[in-house]
Short mmCIF file of C-alpha atoms in Angstrom, two decimals:
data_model
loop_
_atom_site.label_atom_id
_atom_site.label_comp_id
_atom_site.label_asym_id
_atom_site.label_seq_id
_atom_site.Cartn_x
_atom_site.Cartn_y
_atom_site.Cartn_z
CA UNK U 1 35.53 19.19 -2.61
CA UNK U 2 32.92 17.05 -5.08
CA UNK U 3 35.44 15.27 -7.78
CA UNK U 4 33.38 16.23 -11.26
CA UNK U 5 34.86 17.31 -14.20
CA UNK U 6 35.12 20.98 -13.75
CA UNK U 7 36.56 20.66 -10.77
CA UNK U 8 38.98 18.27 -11.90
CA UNK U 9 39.86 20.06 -15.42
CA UNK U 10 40.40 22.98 -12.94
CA UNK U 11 42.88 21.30 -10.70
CA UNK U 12 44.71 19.74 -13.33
CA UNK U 13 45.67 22.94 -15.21
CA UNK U 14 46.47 24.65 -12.20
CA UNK U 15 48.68 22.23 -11.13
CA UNK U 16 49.82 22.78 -14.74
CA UNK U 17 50.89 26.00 -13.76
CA UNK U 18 52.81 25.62 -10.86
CA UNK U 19 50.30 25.40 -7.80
CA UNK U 20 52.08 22.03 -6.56
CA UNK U 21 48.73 21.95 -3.64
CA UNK U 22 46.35 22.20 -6.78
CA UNK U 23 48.07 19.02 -8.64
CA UNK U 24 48.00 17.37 -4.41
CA UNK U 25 44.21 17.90 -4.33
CA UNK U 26 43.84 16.86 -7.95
CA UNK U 27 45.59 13.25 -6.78
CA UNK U 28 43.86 12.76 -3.68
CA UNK U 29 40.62 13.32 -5.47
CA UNK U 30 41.77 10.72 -8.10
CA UNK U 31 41.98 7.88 -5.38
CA UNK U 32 38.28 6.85 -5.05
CA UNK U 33 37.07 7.64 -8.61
CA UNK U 34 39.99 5.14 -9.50
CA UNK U 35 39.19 2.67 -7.12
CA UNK U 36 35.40 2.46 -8.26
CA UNK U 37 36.43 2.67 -11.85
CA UNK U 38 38.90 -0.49 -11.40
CA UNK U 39 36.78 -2.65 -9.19
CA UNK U 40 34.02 -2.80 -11.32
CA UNK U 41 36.26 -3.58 -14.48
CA UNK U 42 39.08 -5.47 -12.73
CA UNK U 43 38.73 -9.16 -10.79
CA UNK U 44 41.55 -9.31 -8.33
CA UNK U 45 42.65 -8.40 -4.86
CA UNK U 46 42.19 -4.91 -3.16
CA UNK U 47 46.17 -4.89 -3.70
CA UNK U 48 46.02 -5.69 -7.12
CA UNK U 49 43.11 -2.66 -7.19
CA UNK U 50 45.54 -0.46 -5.09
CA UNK U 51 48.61 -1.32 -7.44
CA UNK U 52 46.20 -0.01 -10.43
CA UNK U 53 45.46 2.95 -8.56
CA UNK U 54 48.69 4.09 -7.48
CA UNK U 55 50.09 3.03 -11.15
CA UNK U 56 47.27 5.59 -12.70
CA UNK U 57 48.27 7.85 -10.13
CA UNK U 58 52.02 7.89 -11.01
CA UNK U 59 51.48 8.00 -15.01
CA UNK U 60 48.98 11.15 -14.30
CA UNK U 61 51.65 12.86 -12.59
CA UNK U 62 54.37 11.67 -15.58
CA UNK U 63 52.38 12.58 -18.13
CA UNK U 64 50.37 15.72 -17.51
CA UNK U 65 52.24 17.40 -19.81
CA UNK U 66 50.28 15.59 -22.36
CA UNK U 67 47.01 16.66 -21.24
CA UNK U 68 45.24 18.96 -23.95
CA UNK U 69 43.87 21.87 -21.58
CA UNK U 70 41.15 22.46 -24.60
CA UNK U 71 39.58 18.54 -23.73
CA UNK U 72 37.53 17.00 -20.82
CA UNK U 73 40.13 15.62 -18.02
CA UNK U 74 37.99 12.39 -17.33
CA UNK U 75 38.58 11.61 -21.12
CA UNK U 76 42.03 11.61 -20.61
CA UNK U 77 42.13 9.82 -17.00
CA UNK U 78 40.13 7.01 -17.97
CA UNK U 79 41.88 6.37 -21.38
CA UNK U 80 45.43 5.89 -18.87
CA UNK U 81 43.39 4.06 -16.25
CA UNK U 82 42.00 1.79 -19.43
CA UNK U 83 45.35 1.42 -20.50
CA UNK U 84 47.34 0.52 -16.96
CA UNK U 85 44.42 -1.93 -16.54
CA UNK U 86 45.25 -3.54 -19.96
CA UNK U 87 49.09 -3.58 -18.79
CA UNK U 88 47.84 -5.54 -15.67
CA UNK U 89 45.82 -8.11 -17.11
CA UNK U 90 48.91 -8.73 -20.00
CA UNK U 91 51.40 -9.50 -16.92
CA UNK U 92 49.46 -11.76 -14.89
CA UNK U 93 48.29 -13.94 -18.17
CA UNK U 94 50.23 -16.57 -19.67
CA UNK U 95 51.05 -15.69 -23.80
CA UNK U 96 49.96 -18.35 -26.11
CA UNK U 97 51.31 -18.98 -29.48
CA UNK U 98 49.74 -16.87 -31.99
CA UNK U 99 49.60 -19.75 -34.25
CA UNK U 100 45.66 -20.23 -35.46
CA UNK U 101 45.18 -16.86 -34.47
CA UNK U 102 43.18 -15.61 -37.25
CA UNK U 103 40.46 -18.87 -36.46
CA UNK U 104 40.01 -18.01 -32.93
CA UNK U 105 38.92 -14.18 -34.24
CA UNK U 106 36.60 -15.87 -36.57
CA UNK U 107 35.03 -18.19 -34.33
CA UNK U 108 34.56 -15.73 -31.59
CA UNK U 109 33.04 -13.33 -34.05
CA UNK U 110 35.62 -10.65 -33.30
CA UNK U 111 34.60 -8.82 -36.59
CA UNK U 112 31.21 -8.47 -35.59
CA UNK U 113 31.72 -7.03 -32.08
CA UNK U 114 33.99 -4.54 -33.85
CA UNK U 115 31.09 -3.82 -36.40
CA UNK U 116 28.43 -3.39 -33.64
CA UNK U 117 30.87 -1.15 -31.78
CA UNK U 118 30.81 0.96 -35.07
CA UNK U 119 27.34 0.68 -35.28
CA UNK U 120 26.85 1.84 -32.05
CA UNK U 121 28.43 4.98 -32.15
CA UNK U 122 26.60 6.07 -35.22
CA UNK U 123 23.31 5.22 -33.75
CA UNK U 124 24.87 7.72 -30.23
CA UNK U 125 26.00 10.55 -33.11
CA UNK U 126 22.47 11.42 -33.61
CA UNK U 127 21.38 11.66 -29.68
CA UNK U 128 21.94 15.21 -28.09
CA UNK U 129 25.40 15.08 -27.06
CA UNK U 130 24.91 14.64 -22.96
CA UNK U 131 22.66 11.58 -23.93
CA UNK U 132 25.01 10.07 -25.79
CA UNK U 133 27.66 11.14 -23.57
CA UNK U 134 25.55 9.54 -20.15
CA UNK U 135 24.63 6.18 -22.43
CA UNK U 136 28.72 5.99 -23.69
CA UNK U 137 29.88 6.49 -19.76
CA UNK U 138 26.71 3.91 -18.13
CA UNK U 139 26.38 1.45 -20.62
CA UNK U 140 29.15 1.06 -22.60
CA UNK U 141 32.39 1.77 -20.09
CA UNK U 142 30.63 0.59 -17.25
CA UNK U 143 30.58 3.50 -15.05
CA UNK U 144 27.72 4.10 -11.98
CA UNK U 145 25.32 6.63 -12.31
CA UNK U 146 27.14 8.46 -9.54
CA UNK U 147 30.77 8.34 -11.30
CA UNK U 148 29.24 9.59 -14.69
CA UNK U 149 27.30 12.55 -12.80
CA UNK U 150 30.58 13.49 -11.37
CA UNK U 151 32.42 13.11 -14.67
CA UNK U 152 29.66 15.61 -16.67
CA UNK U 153 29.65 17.43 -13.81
CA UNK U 154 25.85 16.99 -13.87
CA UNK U 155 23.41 15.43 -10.69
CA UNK U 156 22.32 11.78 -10.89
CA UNK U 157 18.82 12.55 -11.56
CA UNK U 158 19.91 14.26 -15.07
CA UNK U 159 21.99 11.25 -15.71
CA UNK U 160 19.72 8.69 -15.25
CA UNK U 161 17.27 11.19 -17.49
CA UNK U 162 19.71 11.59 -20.20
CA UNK U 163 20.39 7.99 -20.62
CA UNK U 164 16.55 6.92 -20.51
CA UNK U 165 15.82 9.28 -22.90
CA UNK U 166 18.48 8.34 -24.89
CA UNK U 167 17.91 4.63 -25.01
CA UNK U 168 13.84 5.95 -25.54
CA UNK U 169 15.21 7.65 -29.06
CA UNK U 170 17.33 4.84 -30.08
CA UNK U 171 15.02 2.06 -29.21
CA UNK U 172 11.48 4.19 -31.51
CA UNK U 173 14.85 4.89 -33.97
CA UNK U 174 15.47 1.17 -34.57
CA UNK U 175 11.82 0.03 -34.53
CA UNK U 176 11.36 2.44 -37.36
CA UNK U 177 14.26 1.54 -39.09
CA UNK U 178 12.93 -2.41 -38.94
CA UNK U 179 9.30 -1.96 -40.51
#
């Protein structure tokens, strides 16, 4: 069975209902999207990758109950994955005093990334929703053309169409905006 987001959103709530070998396939399924989505975000061993997956893996199973049956399952998947990767990365650093904080945030421009974040997504608002959906999942979380076809549930050809014709409308959108 392909992993895209029908199929997935369709395992989940079954296993949601009781079918125990729905939620099974629904895991098994999760192993190589979360391996892919972890070792192009996270530097570290195939165990640390491994730990990651199996940690995503556990807090799917947990927390299912949270899932909104009315929302797109890959949403919800990757905002846990983003989250147990976050977890990760706190335990193996070191803390540093907080003291002189507020400088480091100014001097690495913190503000602005936030700002151009912002800007970003109103610039997407005004794309047709799967181009802004393809450019959000390839550009901006890092995803392959392959992973974000099986997310929308849509081929690789109409992903890599989507996002060209996307970044085609934004780039003529802020070259009018300039003159």
């Amino acid at each position: 069975m392909q992993a895209n987001e029908d199929a997935l959103r369709g395992l989940m709530i079954d296993g949601l209902d009781g079918d125990a070998a729905a939620h099974a396939a629904l895991l098994r399924l999760l192993v190589p999207l979360l391996r892919g989505f972890y070792r192009r975000r996270a530097s570290g061993s195939d165990d640390d990758i491994e730990d990651l997956v199996q940690e995503t893996l556990i807090a799917v199973h947990t927390r299912r109950v949270t899932y909104d049956r009315d929302r797109a399952f890959t949403a919800w998947l990757f905002a846990i994955a983003r989250y147990k990767m976050v977890d990760h990365f706190r335990r193996g650093r070191r803390l540093c005093p907080i003291d002189g904080l507020e400088d480091m945030l100014i001097a690495e421009d913190f503000e602005s990334a936030s700002t151009a974040r912002l800007d970003m997504e109103g610039l997407l608002a005004d794309l047709p929703a799967k181009q802004a959906r393809m450019i959000r999942a390839t550009r901006l979380d890092g995803l392959s053309v392959a992973e974000a076809a099986q997310a929308g549930g849509i081929g690789e050809s109409d992903v890599k169409v989507s996002v060209h014709r996307g970044l085609k409308a934004l780039v003529a959108r802020i070259q009018g905006e300039r003159r």
